[in-house]
């Protein structure tokens, strides 16, 4: 393989992942698949091809990054990466319905254009295609036993993600949530697919079962670090200089708020409680809540927690004799877990057809 810089590796992962996804959908025509292509940015509302950049998720790119670090042949991990990307879109489409989000990234969400029933149908289509994608491992030369193991891991991770989403939605009806409950929730909701991607990359590289299990644990930690970083961004902005309250107005209970409720004064806790007792939070309520968060250094705590999880994950994956040049791609990608600007709609991008 020719020598590629770190960012070049990440871009290459994204380009080849897009090719894998396009191949999976290449023989499927009809209204349902037009919705799926719309979600992926390949078609407009009329099903006509659209030249929007493909945006690969942080989680799905972990699979080729890990496989590359372990053996250098990251193309063997593309079926796993495609399955993760499809499952994430299953989650996003259903999540848009649950949250009533009008926009998904840079354009209207599926449910806003075609209604919640068709959005649920499209989400289910993404889920089914994820299983089709991982089965393509057999075409890449993996044994039926390995394919079955990867499929079971994918299904288990998807179920765990749904458990985390259930807990997250339940938190919206409660004022008090503990940090322990939050950690368990994001380990399931955000950590499960990241763990599956990292473990799938290790499986694709031919790693033994102990290594796969260790890498899966590391992936869960990276997913948790990524989620905490996004939680911080929701209150303080991607650059730490402004409010981006997309989830706050839905009364989501993320780590900055949970930590603040555990450490602020009783009057401040009552003030937050009064704001959250409203049917809908006003922007002024959120601004005041952020002021209270700053009083207890909630942002610093959350950022340190994210850095700790990242360090623990890299320590698990770094205790080997892998090629240091190949590992740079994984190191650079994993570091995105600490970058608030690396949100799902803004992570690694490749131009269609590149």
PDB file of N, CA, C and O in Angstrom, residues 69-103:
ATOM      1  N   UNK A  69      -5.261  -0.714  11.259  1.00  0.00           N
ATOM      2  CA  UNK A  69      -4.212  -0.701  12.282  1.00  0.00           C
ATOM      3  C   UNK A  69      -3.703  -2.100  12.576  1.00  0.00           C
ATOM      4  O   UNK A  69      -2.516  -2.298  12.847  1.00  0.00           O
ATOM      5  N   UNK A  70      -4.589  -3.094  12.505  1.00  0.00           N
ATOM      6  CA  UNK A  70      -4.201  -4.454  12.879  1.00  0.00           C
ATOM      7  C   UNK A  70      -3.552  -5.234  11.751  1.00  0.00           C
ATOM      8  O   UNK A  70      -2.650  -6.040  11.991  1.00  0.00           O
ATOM      9  N   UNK A  71      -4.035  -5.008  10.510  1.00  0.00           N
ATOM     10  CA  UNK A  71      -3.483  -5.845   9.434  1.00  0.00           C
ATOM     11  C   UNK A  71      -3.202  -5.101   8.141  1.00  0.00           C
ATOM     12  O   UNK A  71      -2.573  -5.673   7.238  1.00  0.00           O
ATOM     13  N   UNK A  72      -3.688  -3.861   7.996  1.00  0.00           N
ATOM     14  CA  UNK A  72      -3.408  -3.101   6.789  1.00  0.00           C
ATOM     15  C   UNK A  72      -4.377  -3.356   5.648  1.00  0.00           C
ATOM     16  O   UNK A  72      -4.392  -2.605   4.679  1.00  0.00           O
ATOM     17  N   UNK A  73      -5.192  -4.395   5.734  1.00  0.00           N
ATOM     18  CA  UNK A  73      -6.153  -4.710   4.673  1.00  0.00           C
ATOM     19  C   UNK A  73      -7.544  -4.282   5.118  1.00  0.00           C
ATOM     20  O   UNK A  73      -8.408  -5.099   5.417  1.00  0.00           O
ATOM     21  N   UNK A  74      -7.778  -2.965   5.187  1.00  0.00           N
ATOM     22  CA  UNK A  74      -9.028  -2.490   5.773  1.00  0.00           C
ATOM     23  C   UNK A  74     -10.237  -2.709   4.875  1.00  0.00           C
ATOM     24  O   UNK A  74     -11.371  -2.612   5.335  1.00  0.00           O
ATOM     25  N   UNK A  75     -10.039  -3.058   3.592  1.00  0.00           N
ATOM     26  CA  UNK A  75     -11.178  -3.298   2.721  1.00  0.00           C
ATOM     27  C   UNK A  75     -12.014  -4.483   3.190  1.00  0.00           C
ATOM     28  O   UNK A  75     -13.214  -4.559   2.923  1.00  0.00           O
ATOM     29  N   UNK A  76     -11.406  -5.406   3.912  1.00  0.00           N
ATOM     30  CA  UNK A  76     -12.151  -6.566   4.397  1.00  0.00           C
ATOM     31  C   UNK A  76     -13.180  -6.191   5.463  1.00  0.00           C
ATOM     32  O   UNK A  76     -14.081  -6.965   5.763  1.00  0.00           O
ATOM     33  N   UNK A  77     -13.062  -4.975   6.029  1.00  0.00           N
ATOM     34  CA  UNK A  77     -13.985  -4.546   7.077  1.00  0.00           C
ATOM     35  C   UNK A  77     -15.160  -3.748   6.526  1.00  0.00           C
ATOM     36  O   UNK A  77     -16.037  -3.326   7.295  1.00  0.00           O
ATOM     37  N   UNK A  78     -15.214  -3.518   5.221  1.00  0.00           N
ATOM     38  CA  UNK A  78     -16.256  -2.663   4.654  1.00  0.00           C
ATOM     39  C   UNK A  78     -17.673  -3.198   4.875  1.00  0.00           C
ATOM     40  O   UNK A  78     -18.596  -2.407   5.102  1.00  0.00           O
ATOM     41  N   UNK A  79     -17.905  -4.520   4.819  1.00  0.00           N
ATOM     42  CA  UNK A  79     -19.265  -4.994   5.128  1.00  0.00           C
ATOM     43  C   UNK A  79     -19.707  -4.619   6.542  1.00  0.00           C
ATOM     44  O   UNK A  79     -20.863  -4.226   6.749  1.00  0.00           O
ATOM     45  N   UNK A  80     -18.800  -4.705   7.508  1.00  0.00           N
ATOM     46  CA  UNK A  80     -19.129  -4.312   8.879  1.00  0.00           C
ATOM     47  C   UNK A  80     -19.387  -2.815   8.955  1.00  0.00           C
ATOM     48  O   UNK A  80     -20.363  -2.363   9.569  1.00  0.00           O
ATOM     49  N   UNK A  81     -18.508  -2.035   8.331  1.00  0.00           N
ATOM     50  CA  UNK A  81     -18.677  -0.576   8.356  1.00  0.00           C
ATOM     51  C   UNK A  81     -20.007  -0.172   7.724  1.00  0.00           C
ATOM     52  O   UNK A  81     -20.711   0.709   8.233  1.00  0.00           O
ATOM     53  N   UNK A  82     -20.366  -0.822   6.616  1.00  0.00           N
ATOM     54  CA  UNK A  82     -21.638  -0.515   5.960  1.00  0.00           C
ATOM     55  C   UNK A  82     -22.811  -0.879   6.862  1.00  0.00           C
ATOM     56  O   UNK A  82     -23.800  -0.134   6.943  1.00  0.00           O
ATOM     57  N   UNK A  83     -22.720  -2.003   7.544  1.00  0.00           N
ATOM     58  CA  UNK A  83     -23.794  -2.412   8.457  1.00  0.00           C
ATOM     59  C   UNK A  83     -23.971  -1.400   9.584  1.00  0.00           C
ATOM     60  O   UNK A  83     -25.103  -1.052   9.948  1.00  0.00           O
ATOM     61  N   UNK A  84     -22.876  -0.910  10.126  1.00  0.00           N
ATOM     62  CA  UNK A  84     -22.952   0.092  11.192  1.00  0.00           C
ATOM     63  C   UNK A  84     -23.578   1.377  10.674  1.00  0.00           C
ATOM     64  O   UNK A  84     -24.447   1.977  11.322  1.00  0.00           O
ATOM     65  N   UNK A  85     -23.169   1.814   9.490  1.00  0.00           N
ATOM     66  CA  UNK A  85     -23.716   3.042   8.916  1.00  0.00           C
ATOM     67  C   UNK A  85     -25.222   2.907   8.669  1.00  0.00           C
ATOM     68  O   UNK A  85     -25.991   3.839   8.935  1.00  0.00           O
ATOM     69  N   UNK A  86     -25.647   1.751   8.192  1.00  0.00           N
ATOM     70  CA  UNK A  86     -27.065   1.533   7.941  1.00  0.00           C
ATOM     71  C   UNK A  86     -27.857   1.487   9.242  1.00  0.00           C
ATOM     72  O   UNK A  86     -28.968   2.028   9.326  1.00  0.00           O
ATOM     73  N   UNK A  87     -27.297   0.866  10.270  1.00  0.00           N
ATOM     74  CA  UNK A  87     -27.984   0.838  11.564  1.00  0.00           C
ATOM     75  C   UNK A  87     -28.080   2.226  12.178  1.00  0.00           C
ATOM     76  O   UNK A  87     -29.085   2.562  12.809  1.00  0.00           O
ATOM     77  N   UNK A  88     -27.058   3.023  12.008  1.00  0.00           N
ATOM     78  CA  UNK A  88     -27.116   4.389  12.521  1.00  0.00           C
ATOM     79  C   UNK A  88     -28.217   5.184  11.820  1.00  0.00           C
ATOM     80  O   UNK A  88     -28.909   5.990  12.450  1.00  0.00           O
ATOM     81  N   UNK A  89     -28.403   4.939  10.542  1.00  0.00           N
ATOM     82  CA  UNK A  89     -29.476   5.633   9.838  1.00  0.00           C
ATOM     83  C   UNK A  89     -30.843   5.099  10.244  1.00  0.00           C
ATOM     84  O   UNK A  89     -31.818   5.860  10.286  1.00  0.00           O
ATOM     85  N   UNK A  90     -30.943   3.824  10.557  1.00  0.00           N
ATOM     86  CA  UNK A  90     -32.164   3.281  11.152  1.00  0.00           C
ATOM     87  C   UNK A  90     -32.499   4.041  12.432  1.00  0.00           C
ATOM     88  O   UNK A  90     -33.639   4.491  12.642  1.00  0.00           O
ATOM     89  N   UNK A  91     -31.492   4.240  13.270  1.00  0.00           N
ATOM     90  CA  UNK A  91     -31.683   4.957  14.526  1.00  0.00           C
ATOM     91  C   UNK A  91     -32.037   6.427  14.282  1.00  0.00           C
ATOM     92  O   UNK A  91     -32.939   6.977  14.929  1.00  0.00           O
ATOM     93  N   UNK A  92     -31.366   7.058  13.337  1.00  0.00           N
ATOM     94  CA  UNK A  92     -31.591   8.480  13.085  1.00  0.00           C
ATOM     95  C   UNK A  92     -32.991   8.744  12.534  1.00  0.00           C
ATOM     96  O   UNK A  92     -33.662   9.696  12.943  1.00  0.00           O
ATOM     97  N   UNK A  93     -33.428   7.915  11.585  1.00  0.00           N
ATOM     98  CA  UNK A  93     -34.743   8.129  10.981  1.00  0.00           C
ATOM     99  C   UNK A  93     -35.833   7.957  12.036  1.00  0.00           C
ATOM    100  O   UNK A  93     -36.758   8.774  12.132  1.00  0.00           O
ATOM    101  N   UNK A  94     -35.739   6.892  12.840  1.00  0.00           N
ATOM    102  CA  UNK A  94     -36.716   6.703  13.909  1.00  0.00           C
ATOM    103  C   UNK A  94     -36.590   7.804  14.961  1.00  0.00           C
ATOM    104  O   UNK A  94     -37.590   8.275  15.508  1.00  0.00           O
ATOM    105  N   UNK A  95     -35.355   8.230  15.240  1.00  0.00           N
ATOM    106  CA  UNK A  95     -35.141   9.285  16.223  1.00  0.00           C
ATOM    107  C   UNK A  95     -35.737  10.610  15.793  1.00  0.00           C
ATOM    108  O   UNK A  95     -36.245  11.369  16.626  1.00  0.00           O
ATOM    109  N   UNK A  96     -35.699  10.894  14.490  1.00  0.00           N
ATOM    110  CA  UNK A  96     -36.316  12.122  13.990  1.00  0.00           C
ATOM    111  C   UNK A  96     -37.821  12.115  14.251  1.00  0.00           C
ATOM    112  O   UNK A  96     -38.413  13.140  14.597  1.00  0.00           O
ATOM    113  N   UNK A  97     -38.437  10.949  14.083  1.00  0.00           N
ATOM    114  CA  UNK A  97     -39.868  10.826  14.359  1.00  0.00           C
ATOM    115  C   UNK A  97     -40.139  11.031  15.847  1.00  0.00           C
ATOM    116  O   UNK A  97     -41.032  11.784  16.246  1.00  0.00           O
ATOM    117  N   UNK A  98     -39.361  10.360  16.695  1.00  0.00           N
ATOM    118  CA  UNK A  98     -39.563  10.435  18.135  1.00  0.00           C
ATOM    119  C   UNK A  98     -39.396  11.856  18.658  1.00  0.00           C
ATOM    120  O   UNK A  98     -40.150  12.306  19.529  1.00  0.00           O
ATOM    121  N   UNK A  99     -38.393  12.562  18.134  1.00  0.00           N
ATOM    122  CA  UNK A  99     -38.103  13.913  18.624  1.00  0.00           C
ATOM    123  C   UNK A  99     -38.884  14.990  17.873  1.00  0.00           C
ATOM    124  O   UNK A  99     -38.850  16.155  18.269  1.00  0.00           O
ATOM    125  N   UNK A 100     -39.563  14.617  16.780  1.00  0.00           N
ATOM    126  CA  UNK A 100     -40.277  15.610  15.989  1.00  0.00           C
ATOM    127  C   UNK A 100     -39.347  16.578  15.297  1.00  0.00           C
ATOM    128  O   UNK A 100     -39.704  17.744  15.075  1.00  0.00           O
ATOM    129  N   UNK A 101     -38.134  16.121  14.914  1.00  0.00           N
ATOM    130  CA  UNK A 101     -37.175  16.993  14.245  1.00  0.00           C
ATOM    131  C   UNK A 101     -37.599  17.245  12.802  1.00  0.00           C
ATOM    132  O   UNK A 101     -37.780  16.298  12.029  1.00  0.00           O
ATOM    133  N   UNK A 102     -37.715  18.494  12.440  1.00  0.00           N
ATOM    134  CA  UNK A 102     -38.104  18.866  11.086  1.00  0.00           C
ATOM    135  C   UNK A 102     -36.944  18.681  10.122  1.00  0.00           C
ATOM    136  O   UNK A 102     -37.126  18.222   8.985  1.00  0.00           O
ATOM    137  N   UNK A 103     -35.745  19.019  10.573  1.00  0.00           N
ATOM    138  CA  UNK A 103     -34.564  18.943   9.709  1.00  0.00           C
ATOM    139  C   UNK A 103     -33.648  17.810  10.151  1.00  0.00           C
ATOM    140  O   UNK A 103     -33.445  17.579  11.342  1.00  0.00           O
TER     141      UNK A 103
END
